[in-house]
Short mmCIF file of C-alpha atoms in Angstrom, two decimals:
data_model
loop_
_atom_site.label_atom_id
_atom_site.label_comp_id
_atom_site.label_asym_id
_atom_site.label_seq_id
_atom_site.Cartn_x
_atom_site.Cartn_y
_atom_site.Cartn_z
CA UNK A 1 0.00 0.00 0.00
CA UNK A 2 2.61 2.46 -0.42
CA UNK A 3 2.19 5.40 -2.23
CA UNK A 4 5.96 6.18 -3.65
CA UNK A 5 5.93 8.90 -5.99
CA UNK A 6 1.50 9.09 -6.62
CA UNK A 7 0.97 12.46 -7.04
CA UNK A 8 -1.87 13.25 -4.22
CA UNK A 9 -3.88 15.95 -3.52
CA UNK A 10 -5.86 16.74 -0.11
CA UNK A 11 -7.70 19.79 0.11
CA UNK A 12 -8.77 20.55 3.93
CA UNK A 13 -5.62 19.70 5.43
CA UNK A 14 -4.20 21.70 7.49
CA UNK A 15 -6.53 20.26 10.32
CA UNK A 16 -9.03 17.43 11.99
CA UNK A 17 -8.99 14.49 8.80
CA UNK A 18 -8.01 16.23 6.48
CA UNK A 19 -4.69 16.63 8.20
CA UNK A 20 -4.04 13.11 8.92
CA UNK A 21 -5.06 11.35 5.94
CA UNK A 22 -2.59 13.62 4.54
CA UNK A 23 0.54 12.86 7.01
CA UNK A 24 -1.01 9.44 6.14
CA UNK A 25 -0.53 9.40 2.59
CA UNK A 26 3.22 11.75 2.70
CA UNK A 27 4.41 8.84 5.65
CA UNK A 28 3.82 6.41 2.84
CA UNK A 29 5.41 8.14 0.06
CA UNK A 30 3.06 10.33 -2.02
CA UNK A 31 4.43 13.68 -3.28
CA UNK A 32 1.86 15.67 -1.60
CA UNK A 33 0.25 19.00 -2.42
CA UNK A 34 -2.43 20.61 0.34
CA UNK A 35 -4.62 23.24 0.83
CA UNK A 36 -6.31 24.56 3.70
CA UNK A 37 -7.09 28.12 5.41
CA UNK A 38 -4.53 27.68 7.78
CA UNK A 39 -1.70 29.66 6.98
CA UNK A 40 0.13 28.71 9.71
CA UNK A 41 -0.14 24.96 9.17
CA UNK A 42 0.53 25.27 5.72
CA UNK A 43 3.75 27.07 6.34
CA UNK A 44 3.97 23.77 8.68
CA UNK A 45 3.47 21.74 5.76
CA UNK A 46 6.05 23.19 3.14
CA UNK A 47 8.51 23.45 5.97
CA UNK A 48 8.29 19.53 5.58
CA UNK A 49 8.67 20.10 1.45
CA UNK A 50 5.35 19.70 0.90
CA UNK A 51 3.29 21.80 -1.74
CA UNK A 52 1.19 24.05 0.62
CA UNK A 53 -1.46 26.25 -1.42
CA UNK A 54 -4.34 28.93 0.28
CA UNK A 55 -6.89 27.50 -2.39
CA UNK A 56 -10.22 28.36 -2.09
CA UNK A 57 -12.35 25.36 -3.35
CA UNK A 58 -15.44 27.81 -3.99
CA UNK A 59 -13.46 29.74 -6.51
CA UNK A 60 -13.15 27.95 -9.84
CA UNK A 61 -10.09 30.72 -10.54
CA UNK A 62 -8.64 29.65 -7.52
CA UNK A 63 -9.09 25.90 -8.40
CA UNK A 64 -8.04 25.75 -11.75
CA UNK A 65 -4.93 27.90 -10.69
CA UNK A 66 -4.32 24.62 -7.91
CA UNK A 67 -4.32 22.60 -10.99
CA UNK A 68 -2.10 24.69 -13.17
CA UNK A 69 0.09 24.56 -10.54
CA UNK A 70 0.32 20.98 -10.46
CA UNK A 71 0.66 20.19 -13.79
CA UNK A 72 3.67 22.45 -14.06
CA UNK A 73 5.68 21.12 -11.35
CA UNK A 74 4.47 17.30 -11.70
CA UNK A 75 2.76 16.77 -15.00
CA UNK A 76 -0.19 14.57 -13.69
CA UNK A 77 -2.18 13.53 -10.44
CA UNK A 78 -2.82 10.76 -9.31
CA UNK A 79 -5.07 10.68 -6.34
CA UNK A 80 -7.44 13.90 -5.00
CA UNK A 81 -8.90 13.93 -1.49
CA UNK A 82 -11.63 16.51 -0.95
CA UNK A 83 -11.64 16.53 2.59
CA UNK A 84 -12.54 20.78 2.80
CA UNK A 85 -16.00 21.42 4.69
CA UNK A 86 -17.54 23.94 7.04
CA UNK A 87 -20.61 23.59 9.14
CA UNK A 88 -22.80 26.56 10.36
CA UNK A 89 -25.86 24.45 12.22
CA UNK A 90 -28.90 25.94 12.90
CA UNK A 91 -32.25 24.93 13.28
CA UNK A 92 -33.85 25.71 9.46
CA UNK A 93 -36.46 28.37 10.96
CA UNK A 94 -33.39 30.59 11.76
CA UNK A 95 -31.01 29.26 9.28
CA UNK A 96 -29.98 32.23 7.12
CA UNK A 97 -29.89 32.30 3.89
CA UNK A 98 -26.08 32.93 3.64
CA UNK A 99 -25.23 30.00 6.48
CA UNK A 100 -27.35 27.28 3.78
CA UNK A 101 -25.39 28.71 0.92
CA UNK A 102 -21.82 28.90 2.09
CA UNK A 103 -22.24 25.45 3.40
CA UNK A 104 -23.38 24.21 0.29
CA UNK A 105 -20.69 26.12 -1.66
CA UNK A 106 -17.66 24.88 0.54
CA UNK A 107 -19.45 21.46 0.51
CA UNK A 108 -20.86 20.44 -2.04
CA UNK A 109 -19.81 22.83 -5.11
CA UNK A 110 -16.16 22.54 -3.53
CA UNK A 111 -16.16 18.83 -4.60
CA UNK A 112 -17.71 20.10 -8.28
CA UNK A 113 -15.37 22.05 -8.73
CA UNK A 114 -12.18 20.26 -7.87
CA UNK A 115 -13.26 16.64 -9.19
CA UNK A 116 -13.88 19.04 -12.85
CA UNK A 117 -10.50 20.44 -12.65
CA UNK A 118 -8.87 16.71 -11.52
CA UNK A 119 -11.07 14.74 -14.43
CA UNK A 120 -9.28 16.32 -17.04
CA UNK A 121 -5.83 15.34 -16.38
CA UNK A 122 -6.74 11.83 -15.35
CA UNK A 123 -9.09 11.03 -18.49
CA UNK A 124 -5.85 11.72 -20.43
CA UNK A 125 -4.00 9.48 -17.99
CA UNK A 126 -6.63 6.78 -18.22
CA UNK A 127 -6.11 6.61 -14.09
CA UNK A 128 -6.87 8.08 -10.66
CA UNK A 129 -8.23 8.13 -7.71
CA UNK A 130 -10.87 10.29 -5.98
CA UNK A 131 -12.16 10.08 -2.71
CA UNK A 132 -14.65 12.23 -1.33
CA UNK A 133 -15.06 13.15 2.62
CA UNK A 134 -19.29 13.28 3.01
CA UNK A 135 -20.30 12.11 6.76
CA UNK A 136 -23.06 9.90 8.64
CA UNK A 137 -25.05 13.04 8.56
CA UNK A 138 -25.84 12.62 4.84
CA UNK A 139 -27.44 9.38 5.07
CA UNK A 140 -28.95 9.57 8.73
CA UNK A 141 -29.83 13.70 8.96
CA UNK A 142 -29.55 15.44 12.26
CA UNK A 143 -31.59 18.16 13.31
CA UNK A 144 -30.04 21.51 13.25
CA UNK A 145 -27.83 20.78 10.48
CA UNK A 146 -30.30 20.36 7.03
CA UNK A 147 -27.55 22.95 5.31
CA UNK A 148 -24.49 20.09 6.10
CA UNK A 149 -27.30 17.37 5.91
CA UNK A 150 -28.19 18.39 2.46
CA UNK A 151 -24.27 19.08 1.00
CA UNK A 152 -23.16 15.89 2.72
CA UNK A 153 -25.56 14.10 0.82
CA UNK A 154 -25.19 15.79 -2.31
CA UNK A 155 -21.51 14.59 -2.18
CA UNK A 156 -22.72 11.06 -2.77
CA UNK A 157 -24.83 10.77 -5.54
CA UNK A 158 -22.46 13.16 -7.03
CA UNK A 159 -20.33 10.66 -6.45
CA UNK A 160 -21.92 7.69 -7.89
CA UNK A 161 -22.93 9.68 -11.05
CA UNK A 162 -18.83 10.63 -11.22
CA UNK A 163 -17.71 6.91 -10.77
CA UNK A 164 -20.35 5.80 -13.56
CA UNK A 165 -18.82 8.70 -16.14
CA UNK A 166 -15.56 7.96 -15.68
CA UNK A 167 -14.76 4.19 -14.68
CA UNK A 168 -14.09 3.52 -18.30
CA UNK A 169 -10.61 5.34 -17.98
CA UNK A 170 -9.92 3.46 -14.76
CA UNK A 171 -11.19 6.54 -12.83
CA UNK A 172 -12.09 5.08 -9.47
CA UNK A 173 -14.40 7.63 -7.55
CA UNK A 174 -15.09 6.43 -3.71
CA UNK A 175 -17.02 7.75 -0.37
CA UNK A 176 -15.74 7.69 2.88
CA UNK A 177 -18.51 9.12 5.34
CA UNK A 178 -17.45 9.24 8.97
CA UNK A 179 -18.98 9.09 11.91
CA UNK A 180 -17.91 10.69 15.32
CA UNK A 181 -14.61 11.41 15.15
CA UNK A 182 -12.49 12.87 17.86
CA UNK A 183 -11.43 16.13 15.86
CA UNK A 184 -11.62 19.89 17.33
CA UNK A 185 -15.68 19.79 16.12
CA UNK A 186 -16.35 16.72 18.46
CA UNK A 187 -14.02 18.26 21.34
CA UNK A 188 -16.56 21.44 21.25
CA UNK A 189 -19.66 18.92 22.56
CA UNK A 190 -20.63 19.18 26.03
CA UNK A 191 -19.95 15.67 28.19
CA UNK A 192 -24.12 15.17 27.92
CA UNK A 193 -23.64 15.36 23.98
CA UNK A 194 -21.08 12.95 23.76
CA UNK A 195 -22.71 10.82 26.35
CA UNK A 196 -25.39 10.56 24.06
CA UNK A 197 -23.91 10.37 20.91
CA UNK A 198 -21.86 7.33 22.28
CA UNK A 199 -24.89 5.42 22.91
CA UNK A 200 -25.43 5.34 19.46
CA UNK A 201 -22.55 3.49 18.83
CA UNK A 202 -22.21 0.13 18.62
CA UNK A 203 -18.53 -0.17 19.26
CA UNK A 204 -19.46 2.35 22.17
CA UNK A 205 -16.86 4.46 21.51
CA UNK A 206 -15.82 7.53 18.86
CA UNK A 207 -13.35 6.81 16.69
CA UNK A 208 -9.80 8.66 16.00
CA UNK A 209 -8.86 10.50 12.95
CA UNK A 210 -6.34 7.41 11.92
CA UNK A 211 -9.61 5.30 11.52
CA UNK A 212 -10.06 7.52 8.40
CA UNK A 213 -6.72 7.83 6.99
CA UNK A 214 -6.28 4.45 7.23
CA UNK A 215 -9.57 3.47 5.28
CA UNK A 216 -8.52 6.10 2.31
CA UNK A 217 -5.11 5.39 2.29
CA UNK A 218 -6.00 1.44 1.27
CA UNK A 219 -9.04 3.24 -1.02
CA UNK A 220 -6.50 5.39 -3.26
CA UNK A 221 -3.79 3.00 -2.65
CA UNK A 222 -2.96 -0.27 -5.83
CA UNK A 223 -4.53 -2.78 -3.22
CA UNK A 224 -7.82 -1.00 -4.58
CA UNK A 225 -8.37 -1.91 -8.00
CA UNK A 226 -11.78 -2.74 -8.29
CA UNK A 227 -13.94 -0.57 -6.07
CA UNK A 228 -15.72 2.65 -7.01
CA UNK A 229 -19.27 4.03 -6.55
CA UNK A 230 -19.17 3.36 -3.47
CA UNK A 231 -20.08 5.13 0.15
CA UNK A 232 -18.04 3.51 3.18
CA UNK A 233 -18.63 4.52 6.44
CA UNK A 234 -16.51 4.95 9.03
CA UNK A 235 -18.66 5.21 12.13
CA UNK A 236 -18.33 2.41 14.44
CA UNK A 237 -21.69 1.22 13.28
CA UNK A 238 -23.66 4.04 13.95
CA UNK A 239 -25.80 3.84 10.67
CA UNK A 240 -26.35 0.33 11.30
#
């Protein structure tokens, strides 16, 4: 499962998952490039000699800039992560109409608009690997949080329709949706939150950001040759 010299992208990572799928996937090899809005983790990150870029995956200037980028310095990619998300939760009858749209936009659009400038590239390739971060809360719901509910959700049948359009060039397009996971979002909950969120669980406990950047790194890795299209959760059976 090592990555040696795959170009990979993560966008998100300069925090929570995003982060450690990407120490994940640069421990094993890949020639990494990362975005985030972290500037001081992603002067962190090309301290280490990665590719660190402020991208903005709601501007398609910004985007297609990431991806000019990349071409010049490594002339393909091999594996994207879109791991970049914001929640604003609110119940809907006070949900403004710029905390449902900026959610969607990061999201949901964010995924459009990377996977379109990623496709390209790979279609000439006639490889890659995408794997898009969605969460439990796209297939369950949770009240309070219709705006993530709804772009979370939105990431998978985008998904599925992606993995169908593309698996002729041996594009493989996968899900990872995860559960609780102990990231600076979880550590916000009161004790009675995650009290009840734990019973929940089967497994009866929440799992660690690892849990995730273990399950993509074997989804974008050559063990995976023959999955795509699909949604895997990472949740400790929660959605069971």
């Amino acid at each position: 499962m090592n990555m040696l010299g795959k170009i990979v992208l993560v966008t998100g990572a300069t925090r929570g998952i995003g982060e450690a799928i990407a120490m994940r996937l640069k421990a094993e090899g890949a020639e990494l490039i990362v975005t985030g809005r972290d500037q001081e983790r992603l002067s962190a990150w090309k301290s280490q000699g990665v590719l660190g870029i402020a991208a903005d995956v709601t501007d398609v200037s910004e985007v297609e800039e990431l991806f000019t980028e990349i071409m010049t310095r490594f002339g393909r990619i091999d594996v994207v992560v879109n791991n970049a998300g914001i929640n604003k939760d609110s119940l809907l009858m006070r949900m403004g109409d710029d905390d449902w749209q900026k959610v969607i936009d990061t999201n949901l659009t964010g995924v459009f608009n990377v996977c379109r400038a990623a496709i390209r590239p790979m279609l000439k390739q006639k490889q890659g690997k995408i794997v898009n971060i969605s969460s439990v809360i796209g297939v369950i719901g949770n009240a309070g949080q219709t705006n993530y509910a709804a772009s979370k959700a939105g990431v998978i049948g985008f998904s599925k329709a992606l993995a169908k359009e593309v698996a002729s060039r041996n594009i493989l397009v996968n899900v990872v949706a995860p559960g609780y996971i102990e990231t600076d979002m979880t550590q916000a909950l009161t004790e009675e939150q995650k009290a009840a969120i734990l019973r929940l669980i089967p497994l009866g406990r929440t799992g660690e950001r690892d849990d995730v950047a273990s399950l993509v790194h074997f989804l974008v890795s050559e063990e995976n040759k023959y999955i795509t299209g699909q949604t895997i959760h990472c949740d400790g059976g929660l959605v069971i």
